[in-house]
Short mmCIF file of C-alpha atoms and ligand atoms in Angstrom, two decimals:
data_model
loop_
_atom_site.label_atom_id
_atom_site.label_comp_id
_atom_site.label_asym_id
_atom_site.label_seq_id
_atom_site.Cartn_x
_atom_site.Cartn_y
_atom_site.Cartn_z
CA MET A 1 -0.11 -0.15 -0.10
CA THR A 2 0.95 3.63 -0.82
CA THR A 3 0.24 6.41 0.93
CA HIS A 4 -0.98 9.66 -0.40
CA PRO A 5 1.56 11.97 -0.49
CA ARG A 6 -0.59 15.46 -0.67
CA VAL A 7 -2.93 14.20 1.99
CA ALA A 8 -0.61 12.93 4.21
CA ALA A 9 1.54 15.98 4.21
CA TRP A 10 -1.29 17.78 4.85
CA SER A 11 -2.34 19.56 8.72
CA GLU A 12 -4.69 21.63 9.81
CA ALA A 13 -2.16 24.55 9.78
CA ASP A 14 -3.06 24.61 5.57
CA LEU A 15 -6.56 25.62 6.61
CA ASP A 16 -5.53 29.22 7.85
CA VAL A 17 -8.15 29.66 10.31
CA VAL A 18 -8.26 28.89 14.18
CA GLY A 19 -10.56 26.06 15.02
CA ARG A 20 -13.18 26.30 18.01
CA VAL A 21 -13.93 23.33 20.38
CA ARG A 22 -17.25 22.35 19.77
CA ASP A 23 -19.68 20.53 22.08
CA VAL A 24 -20.23 16.58 21.06
CA VAL A 25 -23.69 15.56 20.68
CA ARG A 26 -25.13 12.13 21.96
CA ALA A 27 -27.37 9.85 20.73
CA PRO A 28 -30.37 10.27 20.26
CA ALA A 29 -29.52 13.44 18.91
CA ARG A 30 -31.30 13.33 15.64
CA VAL A 31 -28.59 14.75 13.90
CA LEU A 32 -27.04 11.44 14.15
CA SER A 33 -29.34 9.57 12.06
CA THR A 34 -29.30 11.95 9.41
CA ASP A 35 -27.91 11.22 5.98
CA GLY A 36 -25.34 14.20 5.78
CA GLY A 37 -25.43 17.33 2.98
CA ARG A 38 -22.85 17.51 0.46
CA VAL A 39 -20.63 20.75 0.79
CA ASP A 40 -18.71 22.87 -1.53
CA PRO A 41 -15.00 22.18 0.12
CA THR A 42 -13.80 25.84 -0.42
CA ALA A 43 -16.42 27.90 1.41
CA PRO A 44 -15.72 29.60 4.53
CA GLU A 45 -17.66 27.47 6.75
CA VAL A 46 -16.59 24.38 5.90
CA VAL A 47 -13.26 25.83 6.17
CA GLN A 48 -13.82 27.10 9.99
CA LEU A 49 -15.96 23.44 10.69
CA ALA A 50 -12.75 21.49 9.10
CA ALA A 51 -10.82 23.38 12.12
CA ASP A 52 -12.91 22.90 14.33
CA LEU A 53 -13.47 19.45 13.87
CA VAL A 54 -9.42 18.73 14.28
CA ALA A 55 -9.79 21.19 17.63
CA THR A 56 -12.02 19.39 19.40
CA MET A 57 -10.17 15.63 18.42
CA ARG A 58 -7.70 17.01 19.89
CA VAL A 59 -8.95 17.71 22.98
CA SER A 60 -10.71 14.52 23.32
CA PRO A 61 -8.97 12.45 24.87
CA GLY A 62 -8.40 8.69 23.01
CA CYS A 63 -10.54 10.49 20.32
CA VAL A 64 -9.27 9.17 16.60
CA GLY A 65 -11.83 10.72 14.33
CA LEU A 66 -14.86 13.20 14.46
CA ALA A 67 -17.31 13.54 11.96
CA ALA A 68 -19.64 16.65 11.06
CA PRO A 69 -22.89 15.12 12.03
CA GLN A 70 -21.11 14.60 16.01
CA VAL A 71 -21.18 18.56 16.91
CA GLY A 72 -24.67 18.78 15.24
CA GLU A 73 -23.46 19.49 11.67
CA GLY A 74 -25.47 17.62 9.32
CA VAL A 75 -23.02 17.71 6.59
CA LYS A 76 -20.25 15.29 4.70
CA VAL A 77 -16.99 16.28 6.54
CA PHE A 78 -14.59 14.41 8.92
CA CYS A 79 -11.44 14.10 10.31
CA VAL A 80 -9.35 11.36 11.83
CA ASP A 81 -5.85 10.86 13.11
CA VAL A 82 -4.96 7.24 14.06
CA SER A 83 -1.13 7.89 14.01
CA ALA A 84 -0.94 7.14 17.93
CA HIS A 85 -3.02 4.13 17.99
CA PRO A 86 -0.99 0.98 18.45
CA LYS A 87 -3.54 -1.23 15.60
CA THR A 88 -2.63 1.38 13.33
CA ARG A 89 -0.34 0.25 10.30
CA ASP A 90 0.05 2.45 7.69
CA HIS A 91 -1.24 6.43 8.22
CA HIS A 92 -1.79 9.49 6.83
CA GLY A 93 -1.57 12.02 9.98
CA THR A 94 -4.18 14.57 10.41
CA PHE A 95 -6.81 14.98 7.82
CA VAL A 96 -10.36 16.19 6.82
CA LEU A 97 -12.34 15.15 3.81
CA CYS A 98 -15.12 16.41 2.67
CA ASN A 99 -18.12 14.53 0.35
CA ALA A 100 -15.80 11.15 1.62
CA GLU A 101 -16.88 8.43 -0.22
CA VAL A 102 -15.53 4.07 -0.19
CA VAL A 103 -15.25 3.36 -3.47
CA GLU A 104 -13.25 -0.10 -3.02
CA SER A 105 -13.07 -2.29 0.47
CA SER A 106 -11.78 -5.49 0.90
CA ARG A 107 -11.04 -8.05 3.73
CA ASN A 108 -13.59 -7.95 6.55
CA GLU A 109 -12.32 -7.91 10.32
CA LYS A 110 -14.10 -7.84 13.21
CA ALA A 111 -13.22 -5.41 16.13
CA ARG A 112 -15.04 -3.89 18.87
CA GLU A 113 -15.76 0.16 18.44
CA GLY A 114 -16.69 2.97 20.62
CA CYS A 115 -17.81 6.44 20.04
CA MET A 116 -17.79 10.00 21.99
CA SER A 117 -21.31 10.39 20.13
CA VAL A 118 -22.88 6.61 22.41
CA PRO A 119 -20.40 6.89 25.74
CA ASP A 120 -22.18 4.42 27.59
CA LEU A 121 -22.27 1.74 24.91
CA THR A 122 -19.60 -0.52 22.69
CA GLY A 123 -19.91 -3.19 19.85
CA ASP A 124 -18.66 -5.88 17.33
CA VAL A 125 -18.72 -4.08 13.74
CA LYS A 126 -17.00 -6.28 10.66
CA ARG A 127 -15.80 -3.85 8.44
CA PRO A 128 -13.09 -4.30 5.54
CA SER A 129 -9.37 -3.45 6.41
CA ARG A 130 -8.78 -2.16 3.30
CA VAL A 131 -10.24 0.45 1.61
CA VAL A 132 -10.18 3.10 -0.76
CA VAL A 133 -11.66 6.56 -0.08
CA ARG A 134 -12.60 9.43 -2.51
CA GLY A 135 -13.15 12.73 -1.12
CA GLN A 136 -11.97 16.47 -1.33
CA LEU A 137 -9.52 18.21 1.16
CA PRO A 138 -11.10 21.27 2.83
CA GLY A 139 -9.70 25.00 1.28
CA THR A 140 -8.57 23.95 -1.87
CA GLY A 141 -11.61 21.30 -2.73
CA GLU A 142 -8.43 19.32 -4.10
CA GLU A 143 -10.39 15.54 -5.19
CA VAL A 144 -7.83 13.04 -3.55
CA VAL A 145 -8.05 8.94 -3.65
CA LEU A 146 -6.29 7.55 -0.98
CA GLU A 147 -6.07 3.65 0.55
CA ALA A 148 -6.42 3.09 3.41
CA ASN A 149 -5.37 -0.59 5.64
CA ALA A 150 -6.36 -1.72 9.45
CA PHE A 151 -7.26 0.79 12.22
CA GLU A 152 -7.14 4.01 9.59
CA ALA A 153 -9.33 1.98 7.38
CA ARG A 154 -11.66 1.03 10.47
CA ALA A 155 -11.53 5.14 11.35
CA LEU A 156 -12.38 6.24 7.78
CA GLN A 157 -15.29 3.70 7.72
CA HIS A 158 -16.64 4.72 10.97
CA GLU A 159 -16.14 8.49 10.14
CA ILE A 160 -17.64 8.46 6.82
CA ASP A 161 -21.02 6.26 8.11
CA HIS A 162 -21.81 9.15 10.43
CA CYS A 163 -21.48 11.82 7.52
CA ASP A 164 -24.25 9.20 5.75
CA GLY A 165 -26.37 9.15 9.17
CA LEU A 166 -24.81 5.51 10.46
CA LEU A 167 -23.77 4.33 14.12
CA PHE A 168 -21.60 1.44 14.57
CA LEU A 169 -24.91 0.06 16.35
CA ASP A 170 -26.16 -0.25 12.63
CA ARG A 171 -23.59 -2.23 12.27
CA ALA A 172 -23.68 -4.65 15.35
CA ALA A 173 -22.66 -7.69 14.59
CA GLY A 174 -25.62 -9.29 16.15
CA ALA A 175 -28.14 -9.49 19.27
CA HIS A 176 -24.79 -10.02 21.26
CA ALA A 177 -22.83 -7.51 20.23
CA ILE A 178 -23.08 -4.66 22.30
CA TYR A 179 -21.69 -4.04 24.81
CA ALA A 180 -22.30 -1.94 28.29
CA ARG A 181 -19.09 -0.08 29.44
CA GLN A 182 -18.23 -0.01 32.31
CA THR A 183 -19.87 2.71 35.03
CA TYR A 184 -19.08 3.29 38.16
CA LEU A 185 -22.28 4.22 40.31
CA MET B 1 -33.52 -37.48 31.58
CA THR B 2 -35.45 -34.28 32.66
CA LEU B 3 -34.89 -31.26 30.92
CA LEU B 4 -34.69 -28.26 33.23
CA ALA B 5 -35.32 -24.39 32.92
CA ILE B 6 -33.66 -23.24 35.45
CA THR B 7 -33.56 -18.78 36.19
CA VAL B 8 -31.26 -17.15 38.78
CA LEU B 9 -31.94 -13.26 39.45
CA GLY B 10 -31.04 -10.45 41.94
CA HIS B 11 -28.41 -8.79 43.03
CA ASP B 12 -25.07 -9.28 41.38
CA ARG B 13 -22.34 -10.80 43.77
CA PRO B 14 -19.32 -12.48 42.36
CA GLY B 15 -19.94 -16.12 42.81
CA ILE B 16 -23.31 -16.65 42.02
CA ILE B 17 -22.31 -18.60 38.82
CA ALA B 18 -19.77 -20.92 40.60
CA GLY B 19 -22.49 -21.54 43.35
CA THR B 20 -25.09 -22.26 41.04
CA THR B 21 -22.83 -24.87 38.66
CA ASP B 22 -21.45 -26.79 41.62
CA ARG B 23 -24.83 -27.51 42.84
CA ILE B 24 -26.12 -28.50 39.22
CA ALA B 25 -22.96 -30.12 38.86
CA GLY B 26 -23.08 -32.16 42.24
CA LEU B 27 -26.63 -33.13 40.90
CA GLY B 28 -25.11 -34.91 37.69
CA LEU B 29 -27.42 -32.56 35.48
CA ASN B 30 -25.27 -31.63 32.17
CA LEU B 31 -25.44 -27.88 32.19
CA GLU B 32 -26.20 -27.60 28.09
CA ASP B 33 -27.09 -23.95 27.06
CA SER B 34 -26.81 -21.31 29.20
CA THR B 35 -27.54 -17.79 28.82
CA MET B 36 -26.17 -14.78 31.89
CA THR B 37 -26.15 -10.66 31.73
CA LEU B 38 -26.05 -7.82 33.77
CA LEU B 39 -29.86 -5.98 33.33
CA ARG B 40 -29.85 -2.01 34.74
CA GLY B 41 -26.86 -4.14 37.07
CA HIS B 42 -28.97 -7.41 37.79
CA PHE B 43 -27.66 -10.50 37.80
CA ALA B 44 -30.10 -12.72 35.03
CA MET B 45 -28.92 -16.07 34.24
CA THR B 46 -31.11 -18.65 32.07
CA LEU B 47 -30.25 -22.36 32.47
CA VAL B 48 -31.10 -25.42 30.46
CA CYS B 49 -29.82 -28.65 32.34
CA ALA B 50 -30.38 -32.05 31.31
CA GLY B 51 -30.52 -35.12 33.95
CA GLY B 52 -32.04 -37.38 36.06
CA ALA B 53 -32.86 -35.20 39.00
CA SER B 54 -36.74 -33.87 39.58
CA ALA B 55 -37.13 -29.79 39.33
CA THR B 56 -37.82 -29.87 43.41
CA GLU B 57 -34.83 -31.68 44.13
CA VAL B 58 -32.94 -28.63 41.98
CA GLU B 59 -34.50 -26.64 43.48
CA GLU B 60 -34.34 -27.70 47.19
CA ALA B 61 -29.97 -27.86 46.34
CA LEU B 62 -30.43 -24.43 45.02
CA ALA B 63 -32.13 -22.68 47.69
CA PRO B 64 -28.91 -21.86 50.01
CA LEU B 65 -28.47 -18.76 47.12
CA ALA B 66 -31.70 -17.49 47.83
CA ALA B 67 -31.23 -17.95 51.34
CA ASP B 68 -30.52 -14.40 51.89
CA GLY B 69 -33.28 -12.71 50.07
CA SER B 70 -31.06 -11.07 47.36
CA LEU B 71 -31.62 -13.81 44.54
CA THR B 72 -34.67 -15.72 43.27
CA VAL B 73 -34.34 -19.26 41.77
CA THR B 74 -36.93 -20.62 39.87
CA VAL B 75 -36.52 -24.44 38.79
CA ARG B 76 -39.03 -25.45 35.78
CA GLU B 77 -39.41 -28.87 33.52
CA LEU B 78 -39.75 -28.22 30.10
CA PRO B 79 -41.61 -30.65 27.75
CA ASP B 80 -39.11 -33.02 25.06
CA GLN B 81 -39.04 -30.77 22.26
CA GLN B 82 -37.07 -30.54 19.27
CA PRO B 83 -35.37 -27.62 18.69
CA GLN B 84 -36.80 -25.87 15.36
CA GLY B 85 -34.39 -25.75 12.92
CA LEU B 86 -33.96 -22.34 11.28
CA VAL B 87 -36.34 -22.18 7.85
CA GLY B 88 -35.51 -18.69 6.01
CA THR B 89 -33.07 -15.85 6.08
CA GLN B 90 -31.42 -14.75 9.19
CA TRP B 91 -31.57 -10.89 9.36
CA VAL B 92 -30.09 -8.05 12.24
CA LEU B 93 -32.34 -5.64 12.96
CA THR B 94 -31.27 -2.44 14.84
CA VAL B 95 -33.67 0.50 16.58
CA HIS B 96 -32.32 3.24 18.21
CA GLY B 97 -33.41 6.30 19.60
CA GLY B 98 -34.98 8.45 22.24
CA ASP B 99 -36.37 6.25 25.00
CA ARG B 100 -40.37 6.00 24.98
CA PRO B 101 -42.68 2.91 25.32
CA GLY B 102 -43.83 1.15 22.90
CA ILE B 103 -40.82 1.37 20.72
CA VAL B 104 -40.01 -3.15 20.92
CA SER B 105 -43.84 -3.93 20.20
CA ALA B 106 -44.26 -1.63 17.71
CA VAL B 107 -41.40 -2.41 15.67
CA ILE B 108 -41.83 -6.30 16.68
CA GLY B 109 -45.39 -6.33 15.55
CA GLU B 110 -44.53 -5.46 11.80
CA VAL B 111 -42.03 -8.63 12.24
CA ALA B 112 -44.68 -10.96 13.61
CA GLU B 113 -47.02 -9.65 11.27
CA VAL B 114 -45.11 -11.20 8.73
CA GLY B 115 -44.43 -14.80 10.60
CA GLY B 116 -41.07 -13.83 11.26
CA ASN B 117 -39.38 -14.96 14.21
CA VAL B 118 -36.82 -13.63 17.19
CA THR B 119 -34.03 -15.90 17.45
CA ASP B 120 -32.17 -13.42 20.00
CA LEU B 121 -32.83 -9.57 21.64
CA THR B 122 -31.08 -7.39 23.05
CA THR B 123 -32.33 -4.08 24.47
CA ARG B 124 -30.42 -1.12 26.34
CA LEU B 125 -31.35 1.90 27.70
CA ALA B 126 -28.05 3.69 28.07
CA GLY B 127 -28.92 7.78 29.35
CA GLU B 128 -31.57 9.00 26.99
CA LEU B 129 -30.50 6.33 24.55
CA TYR B 130 -33.00 3.41 23.97
CA LEU B 131 -31.19 0.43 21.52
CA LEU B 132 -32.85 -2.84 20.21
CA ILE B 133 -30.70 -5.19 18.52
CA ALA B 134 -32.72 -8.52 17.34
CA GLU B 135 -31.84 -11.24 15.29
CA LEU B 136 -34.61 -12.39 12.67
CA ASP B 137 -35.79 -15.76 10.97
CA LEU B 138 -37.84 -14.53 8.58
CA PRO B 139 -39.70 -16.95 6.01
CA ALA B 140 -38.25 -17.35 2.52
CA SER B 141 -41.55 -16.13 1.54
CA VAL B 142 -41.19 -12.78 3.27
CA ASP B 143 -40.95 -9.32 0.81
CA THR B 144 -37.98 -8.14 3.37
CA ASP B 145 -38.22 -5.20 0.65
CA ALA B 146 -41.63 -4.21 1.94
CA LEU B 147 -40.57 -5.10 5.70
CA ALA B 148 -37.90 -2.53 5.57
CA VAL B 149 -40.64 -0.43 4.45
CA ALA B 150 -43.35 -1.26 6.92
CA LEU B 151 -40.25 -1.26 9.69
CA ARG B 152 -39.05 2.86 8.96
CA SER B 153 -42.82 3.40 8.08
CA VAL B 154 -43.18 2.79 12.24
CA ALA B 155 -39.93 4.08 13.13
CA ASP B 156 -40.72 7.31 11.61
CA GLN B 157 -43.78 7.50 13.99
CA LEU B 158 -41.65 6.47 16.90
CA GLY B 159 -38.62 9.44 15.74
CA VAL B 160 -36.04 6.33 16.15
CA GLY B 161 -34.10 4.76 13.47
CA VAL B 162 -34.13 1.56 11.90
CA THR B 163 -31.88 -0.35 9.82
CA LEU B 164 -32.22 -4.67 8.78
CA ARG B 165 -29.25 -6.08 7.23
CA PRO B 166 -28.80 -9.45 6.21
CA ALA B 167 -26.96 -11.48 9.07
CA GLU B 168 -23.80 -11.64 7.45
CA SER B 169 -21.63 -15.15 8.20
CA ASP B 170 -18.39 -16.55 6.78
CA GLU B 171 -18.02 -20.48 5.56
CA LEU B 172 -14.58 -20.94 6.47
ZN1 ZN C 1 -18.39 8.05 16.26
#
């Protein structure tokens, strides 16, 4: 697999705006179950949203990705950064994609997922571990087609699902594939 | 040989399963199918055992578990019945949204309407979020696209989201 040089070189500094930390909404907020609208990746409000998503991801412990519906915006924009995660193989560091979709996928693997918008539950989800994703970079609007594997592939699909109004709960492998997170009373 | 259904419900603490299975083994019963989980923090277990002991004997043997009043134990003899094989196609149904009364009955009512059978069910209330995941056996004659439409219509009325997907299994 080869990483995409433009995406790997991208950082939120390219956006040239200061991101604001936003509140993360939780299920059952309707925006999380609504198919997001497509955006103009060059629009100033989309550039600001991209910066906000990265800023919010950065301050959230363990967060490797955040999609616009999770900050209450029903549109197809998300950020990821899996560079510090132990399950990561190849990766592109921090990047934001607009209007992204999976164009190719293979090699299903099952793993347990959690989500900042569903803080009390985790679930086993089977997803392809190799994907090709097409999307646009915010700001320039440049179209990119990138390959991802292992944990980055999983993170991308989880975030693209958010943009399409799907939670990991919608992909749970079965009735015994959802677990209550340990809560301390 | 009798088949017994044993349920143990109540306040969770370490050692309930050990105490139950130890007494079951002591009666020479074979533990066949079982399921145990925590429901809103309460211990909930159902066991099906086969062996030579009667329901009364098992109830007496398990009585010490319930002695302090924190657990309820029931033992019932099950009629001899061949398990029905799955006859149709297998599906996973997910429903989630804001908690309100009647979600399960409304959604599962649509499944029953077409002769579908629920083979596994979990519901969870996590904060404001209500979640239902059911595994379904749908007769081959069911128009699953039409069922998905009916489920979406019920879900819309309830203000919840629904997904119906084929249950996938990889043959290896
Ligand atoms: Zn998520």
